[in-house]
CSV table of N, CA, C and O in Angstrom, one decimal:
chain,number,residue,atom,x,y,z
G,1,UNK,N,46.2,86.0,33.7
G,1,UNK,CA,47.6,85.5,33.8
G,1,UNK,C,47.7,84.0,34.0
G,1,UNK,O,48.8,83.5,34.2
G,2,UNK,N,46.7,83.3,34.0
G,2,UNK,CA,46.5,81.7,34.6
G,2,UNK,C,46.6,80.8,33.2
G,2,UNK,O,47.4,80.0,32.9
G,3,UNK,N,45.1,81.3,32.2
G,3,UNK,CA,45.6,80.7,31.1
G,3,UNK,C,45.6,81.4,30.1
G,3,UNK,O,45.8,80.6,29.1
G,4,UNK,N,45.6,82.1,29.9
G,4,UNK,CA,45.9,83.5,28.4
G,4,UNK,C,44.8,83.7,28.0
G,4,UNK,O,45.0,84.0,26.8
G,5,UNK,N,43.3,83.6,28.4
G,5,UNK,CA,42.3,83.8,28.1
G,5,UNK,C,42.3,85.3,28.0
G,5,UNK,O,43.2,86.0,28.5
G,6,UNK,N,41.3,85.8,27.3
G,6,UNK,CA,41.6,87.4,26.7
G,6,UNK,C,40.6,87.7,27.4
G,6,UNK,O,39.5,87.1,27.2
G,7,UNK,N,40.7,88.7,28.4
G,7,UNK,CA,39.0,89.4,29.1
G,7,UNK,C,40.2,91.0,29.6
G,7,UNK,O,41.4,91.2,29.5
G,8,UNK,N,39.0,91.6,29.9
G,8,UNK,CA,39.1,93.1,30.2
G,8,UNK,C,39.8,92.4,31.3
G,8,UNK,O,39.8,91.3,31.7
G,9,UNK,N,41.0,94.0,31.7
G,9,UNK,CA,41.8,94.2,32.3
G,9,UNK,C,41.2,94.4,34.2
G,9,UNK,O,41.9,94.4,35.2
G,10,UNK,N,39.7,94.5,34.0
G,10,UNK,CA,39.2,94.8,35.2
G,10,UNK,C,38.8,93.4,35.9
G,10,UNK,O,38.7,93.0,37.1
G,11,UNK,N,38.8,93.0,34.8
G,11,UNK,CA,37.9,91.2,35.3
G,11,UNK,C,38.9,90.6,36.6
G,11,UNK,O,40.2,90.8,36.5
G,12,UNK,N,38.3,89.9,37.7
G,12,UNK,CA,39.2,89.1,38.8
G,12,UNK,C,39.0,88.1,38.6
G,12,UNK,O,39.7,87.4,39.3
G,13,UNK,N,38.2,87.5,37.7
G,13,UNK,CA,38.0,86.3,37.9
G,13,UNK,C,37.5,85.9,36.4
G,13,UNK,O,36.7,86.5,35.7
G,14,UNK,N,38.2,84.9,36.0
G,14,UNK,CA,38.3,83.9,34.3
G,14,UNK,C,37.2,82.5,34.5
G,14,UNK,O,37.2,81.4,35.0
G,15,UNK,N,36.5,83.1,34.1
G,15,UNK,CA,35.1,82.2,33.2
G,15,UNK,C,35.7,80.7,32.3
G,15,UNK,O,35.2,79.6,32.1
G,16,UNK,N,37.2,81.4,32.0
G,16,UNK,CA,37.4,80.2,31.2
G,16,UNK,C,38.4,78.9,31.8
G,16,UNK,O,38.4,77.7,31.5
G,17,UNK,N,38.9,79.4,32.5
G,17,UNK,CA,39.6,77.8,33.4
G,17,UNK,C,39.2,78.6,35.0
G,17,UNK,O,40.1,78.4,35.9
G,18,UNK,N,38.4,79.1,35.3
G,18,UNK,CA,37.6,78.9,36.7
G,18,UNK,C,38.3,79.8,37.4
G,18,UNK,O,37.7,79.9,38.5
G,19,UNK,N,39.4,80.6,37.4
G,19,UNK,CA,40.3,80.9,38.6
G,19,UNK,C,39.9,82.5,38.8
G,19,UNK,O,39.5,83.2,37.9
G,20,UNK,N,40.1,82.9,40.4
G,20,UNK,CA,40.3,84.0,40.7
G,20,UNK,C,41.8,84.5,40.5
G,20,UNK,O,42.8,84.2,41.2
G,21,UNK,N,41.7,85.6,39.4
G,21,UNK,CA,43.1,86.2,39.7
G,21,UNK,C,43.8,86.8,40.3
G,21,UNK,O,43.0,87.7,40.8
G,22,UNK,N,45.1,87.1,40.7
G,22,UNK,CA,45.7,88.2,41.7
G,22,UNK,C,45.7,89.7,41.0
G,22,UNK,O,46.0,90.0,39.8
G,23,UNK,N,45.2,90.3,41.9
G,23,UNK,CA,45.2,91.7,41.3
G,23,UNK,C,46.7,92.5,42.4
G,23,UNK,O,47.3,92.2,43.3
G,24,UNK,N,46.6,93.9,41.3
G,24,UNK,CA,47.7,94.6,41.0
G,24,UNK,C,46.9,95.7,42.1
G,24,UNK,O,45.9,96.5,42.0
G,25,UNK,N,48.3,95.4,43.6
G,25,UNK,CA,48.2,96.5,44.6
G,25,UNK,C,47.9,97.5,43.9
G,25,UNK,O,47.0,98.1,44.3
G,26,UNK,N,48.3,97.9,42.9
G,26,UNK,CA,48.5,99.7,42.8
G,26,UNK,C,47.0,100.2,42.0
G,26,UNK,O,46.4,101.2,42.1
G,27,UNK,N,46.8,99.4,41.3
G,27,UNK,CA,45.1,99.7,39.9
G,27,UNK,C,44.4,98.7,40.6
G,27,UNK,O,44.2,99.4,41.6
G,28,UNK,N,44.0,97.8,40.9
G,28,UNK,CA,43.1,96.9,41.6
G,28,UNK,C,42.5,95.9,40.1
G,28,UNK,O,41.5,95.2,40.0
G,29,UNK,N,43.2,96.2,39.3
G,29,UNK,CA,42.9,95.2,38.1
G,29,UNK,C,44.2,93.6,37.9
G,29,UNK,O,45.3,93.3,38.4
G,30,UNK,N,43.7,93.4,37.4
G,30,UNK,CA,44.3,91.6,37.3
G,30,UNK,C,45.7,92.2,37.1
G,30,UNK,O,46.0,93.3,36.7
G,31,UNK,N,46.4,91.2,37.4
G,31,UNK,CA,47.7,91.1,37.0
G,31,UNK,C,48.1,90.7,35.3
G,31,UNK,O,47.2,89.9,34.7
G,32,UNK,N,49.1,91.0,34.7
G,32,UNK,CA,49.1,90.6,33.8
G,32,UNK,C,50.5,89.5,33.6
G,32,UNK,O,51.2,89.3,34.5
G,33,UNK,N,50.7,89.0,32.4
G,33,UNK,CA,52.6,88.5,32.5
G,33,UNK,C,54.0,89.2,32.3
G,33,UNK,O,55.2,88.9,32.3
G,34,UNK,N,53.2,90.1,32.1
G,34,UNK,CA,54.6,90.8,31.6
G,34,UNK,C,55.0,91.9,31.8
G,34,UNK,O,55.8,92.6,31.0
G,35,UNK,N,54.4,92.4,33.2
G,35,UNK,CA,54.2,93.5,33.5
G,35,UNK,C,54.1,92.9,35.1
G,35,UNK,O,53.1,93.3,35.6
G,36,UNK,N,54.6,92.3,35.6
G,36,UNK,CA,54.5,91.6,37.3
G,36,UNK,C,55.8,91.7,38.0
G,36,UNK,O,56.8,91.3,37.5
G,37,UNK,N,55.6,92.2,39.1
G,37,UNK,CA,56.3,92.3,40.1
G,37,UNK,C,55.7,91.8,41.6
G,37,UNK,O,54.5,91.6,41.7
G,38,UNK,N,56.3,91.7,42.4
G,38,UNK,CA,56.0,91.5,44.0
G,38,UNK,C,56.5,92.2,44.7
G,38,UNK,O,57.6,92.7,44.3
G,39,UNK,N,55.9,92.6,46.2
G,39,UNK,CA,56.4,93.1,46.9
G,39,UNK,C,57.6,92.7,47.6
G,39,UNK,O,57.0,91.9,48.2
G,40,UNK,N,58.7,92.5,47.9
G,40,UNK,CA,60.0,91.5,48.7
G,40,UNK,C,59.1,91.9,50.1
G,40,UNK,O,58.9,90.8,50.6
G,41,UNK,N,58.6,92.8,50.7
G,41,UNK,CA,58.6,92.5,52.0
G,41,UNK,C,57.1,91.5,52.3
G,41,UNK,O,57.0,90.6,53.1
G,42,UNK,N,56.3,91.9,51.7
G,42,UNK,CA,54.9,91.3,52.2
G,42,UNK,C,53.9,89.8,50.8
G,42,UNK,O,52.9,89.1,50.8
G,43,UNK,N,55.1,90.1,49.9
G,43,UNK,CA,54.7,89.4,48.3
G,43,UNK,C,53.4,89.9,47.9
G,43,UNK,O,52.7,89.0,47.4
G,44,UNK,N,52.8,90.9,48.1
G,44,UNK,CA,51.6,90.9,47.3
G,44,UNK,C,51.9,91.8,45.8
G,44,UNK,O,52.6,92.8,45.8
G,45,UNK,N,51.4,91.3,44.9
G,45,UNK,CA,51.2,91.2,43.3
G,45,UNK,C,51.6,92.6,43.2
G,45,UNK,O,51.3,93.2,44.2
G,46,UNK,N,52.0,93.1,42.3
G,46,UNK,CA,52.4,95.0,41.9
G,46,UNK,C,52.6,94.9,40.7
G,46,UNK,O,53.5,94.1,40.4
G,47,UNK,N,52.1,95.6,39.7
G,47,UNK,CA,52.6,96.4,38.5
G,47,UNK,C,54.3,96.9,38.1
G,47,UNK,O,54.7,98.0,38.4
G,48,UNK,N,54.9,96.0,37.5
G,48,UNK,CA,56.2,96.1,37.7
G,48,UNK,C,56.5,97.9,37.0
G,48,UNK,O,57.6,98.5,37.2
G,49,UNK,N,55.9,98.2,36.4
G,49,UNK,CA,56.2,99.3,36.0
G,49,UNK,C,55.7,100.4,36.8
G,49,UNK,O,56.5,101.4,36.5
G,50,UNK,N,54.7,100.8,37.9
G,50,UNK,CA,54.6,101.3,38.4
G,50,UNK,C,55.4,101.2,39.3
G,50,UNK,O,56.2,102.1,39.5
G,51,UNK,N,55.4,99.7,40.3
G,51,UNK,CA,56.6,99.9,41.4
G,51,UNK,C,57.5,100.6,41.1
G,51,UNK,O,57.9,101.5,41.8
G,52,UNK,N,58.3,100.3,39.6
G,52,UNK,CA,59.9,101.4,39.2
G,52,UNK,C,59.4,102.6,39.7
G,52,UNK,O,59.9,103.2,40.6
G,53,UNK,N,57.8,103.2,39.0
G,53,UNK,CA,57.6,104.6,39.6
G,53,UNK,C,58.1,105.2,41.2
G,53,UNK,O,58.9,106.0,41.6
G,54,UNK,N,56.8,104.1,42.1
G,54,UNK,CA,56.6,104.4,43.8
G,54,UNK,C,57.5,104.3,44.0
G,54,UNK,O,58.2,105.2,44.4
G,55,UNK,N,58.2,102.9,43.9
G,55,UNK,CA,59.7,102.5,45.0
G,55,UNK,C,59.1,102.5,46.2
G,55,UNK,O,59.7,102.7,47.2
G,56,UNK,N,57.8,102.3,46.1
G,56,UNK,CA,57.1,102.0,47.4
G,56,UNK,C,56.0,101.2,47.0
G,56,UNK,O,55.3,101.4,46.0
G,57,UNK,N,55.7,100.0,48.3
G,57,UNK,CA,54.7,99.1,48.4
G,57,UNK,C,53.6,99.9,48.6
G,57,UNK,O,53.5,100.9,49.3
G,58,UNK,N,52.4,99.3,47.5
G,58,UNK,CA,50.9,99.9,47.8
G,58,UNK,C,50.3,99.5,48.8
G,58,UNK,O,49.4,100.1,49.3
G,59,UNK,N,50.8,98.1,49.2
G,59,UNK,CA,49.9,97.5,50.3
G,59,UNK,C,50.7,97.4,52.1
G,59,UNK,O,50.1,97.2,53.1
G,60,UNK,N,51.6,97.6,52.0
G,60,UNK,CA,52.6,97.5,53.2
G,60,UNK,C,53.5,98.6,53.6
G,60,UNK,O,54.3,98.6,54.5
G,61,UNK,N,53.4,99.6,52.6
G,61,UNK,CA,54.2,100.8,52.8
G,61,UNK,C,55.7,100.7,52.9
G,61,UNK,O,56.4,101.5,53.5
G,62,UNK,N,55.9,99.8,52.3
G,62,UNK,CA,57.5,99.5,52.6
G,62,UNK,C,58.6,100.0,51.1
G,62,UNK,O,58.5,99.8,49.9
G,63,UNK,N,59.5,100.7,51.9
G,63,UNK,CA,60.5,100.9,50.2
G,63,UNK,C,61.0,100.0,49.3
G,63,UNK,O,61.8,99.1,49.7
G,64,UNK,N,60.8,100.1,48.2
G,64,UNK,CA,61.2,99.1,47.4
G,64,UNK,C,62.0,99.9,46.1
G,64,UNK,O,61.6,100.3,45.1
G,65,UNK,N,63.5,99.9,46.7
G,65,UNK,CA,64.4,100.7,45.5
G,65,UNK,C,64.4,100.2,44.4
G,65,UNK,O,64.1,101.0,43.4
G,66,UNK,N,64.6,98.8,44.0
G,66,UNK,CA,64.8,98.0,43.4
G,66,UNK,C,64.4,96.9,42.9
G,66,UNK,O,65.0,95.8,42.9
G,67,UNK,N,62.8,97.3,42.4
G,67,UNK,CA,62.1,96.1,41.8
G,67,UNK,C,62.4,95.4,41.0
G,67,UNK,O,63.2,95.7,40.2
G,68,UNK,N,61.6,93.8,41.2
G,68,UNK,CA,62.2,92.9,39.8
G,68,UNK,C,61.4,92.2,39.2
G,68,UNK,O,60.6,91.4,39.7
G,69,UNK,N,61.4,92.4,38.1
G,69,UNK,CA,60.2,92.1,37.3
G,69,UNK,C,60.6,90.2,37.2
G,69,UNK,O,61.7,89.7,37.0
G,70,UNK,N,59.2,89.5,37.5
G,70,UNK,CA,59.2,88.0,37.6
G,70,UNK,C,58.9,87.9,36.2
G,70,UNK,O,58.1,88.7,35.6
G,71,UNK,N,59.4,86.9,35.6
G,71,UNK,CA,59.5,86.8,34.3
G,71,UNK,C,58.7,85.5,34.0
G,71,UNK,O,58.3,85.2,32.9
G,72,UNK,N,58.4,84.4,35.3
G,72,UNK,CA,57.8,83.5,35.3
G,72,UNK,C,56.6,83.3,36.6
G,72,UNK,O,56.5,82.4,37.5
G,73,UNK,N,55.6,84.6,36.3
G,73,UNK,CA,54.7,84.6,37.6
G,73,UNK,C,54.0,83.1,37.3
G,73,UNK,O,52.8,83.2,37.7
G,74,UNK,N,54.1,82.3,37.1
G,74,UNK,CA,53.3,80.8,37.0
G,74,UNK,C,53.9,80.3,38.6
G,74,UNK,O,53.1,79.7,39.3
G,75,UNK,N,55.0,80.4,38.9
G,75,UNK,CA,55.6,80.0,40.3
G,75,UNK,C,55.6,80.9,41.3
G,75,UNK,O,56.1,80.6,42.4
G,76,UNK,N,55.0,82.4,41.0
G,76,UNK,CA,54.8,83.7,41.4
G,76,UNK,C,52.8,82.7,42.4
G,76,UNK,O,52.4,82.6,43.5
G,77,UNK,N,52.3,82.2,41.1
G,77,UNK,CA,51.0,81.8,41.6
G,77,UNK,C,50.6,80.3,42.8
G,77,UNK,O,49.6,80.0,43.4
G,78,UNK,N,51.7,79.9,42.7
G,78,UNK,CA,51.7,78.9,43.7
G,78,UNK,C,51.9,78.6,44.8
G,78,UNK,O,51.7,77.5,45.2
């Protein structure tokens, strides 16, 4: 998700501009762009399509009725 380099979905970490990526509470695989959400209570990275599923945080257990998919995780990363 840092620079659009193409690697397996498992990979944390890009070879090609150096960075460790944020992985996805719920699969433990990178985040991707278009598919990203956050927790509101604790901000850690979520699968915007799964949260619609849980409606619940994987990492803080908190309810989340109403996820929102970030359409610009680049300010999600800073």
């Amino acid at each position: 998700p840092v620079c659009g380099f193409d690697l397996a979905i498992s990979e944390l970490y890009c070879g090609n501009c150096k960075s460790n990526l944020p992985f996805d509470s719920f699969t433990g695989m990178h985040m991707t762009r278009e598919d990203w959400c956050q927790c509101p209570s604790c901000n850690f990275p979520a699968s915007f399509s799964t949260m619609q599923q849980e409606k619940k945080c994987a990492l803080c257990g908190n309810e989340v009725p109403n996820p929102e998919l970030i359409v610009n995780p680049d300010a999600a990363l800073k």
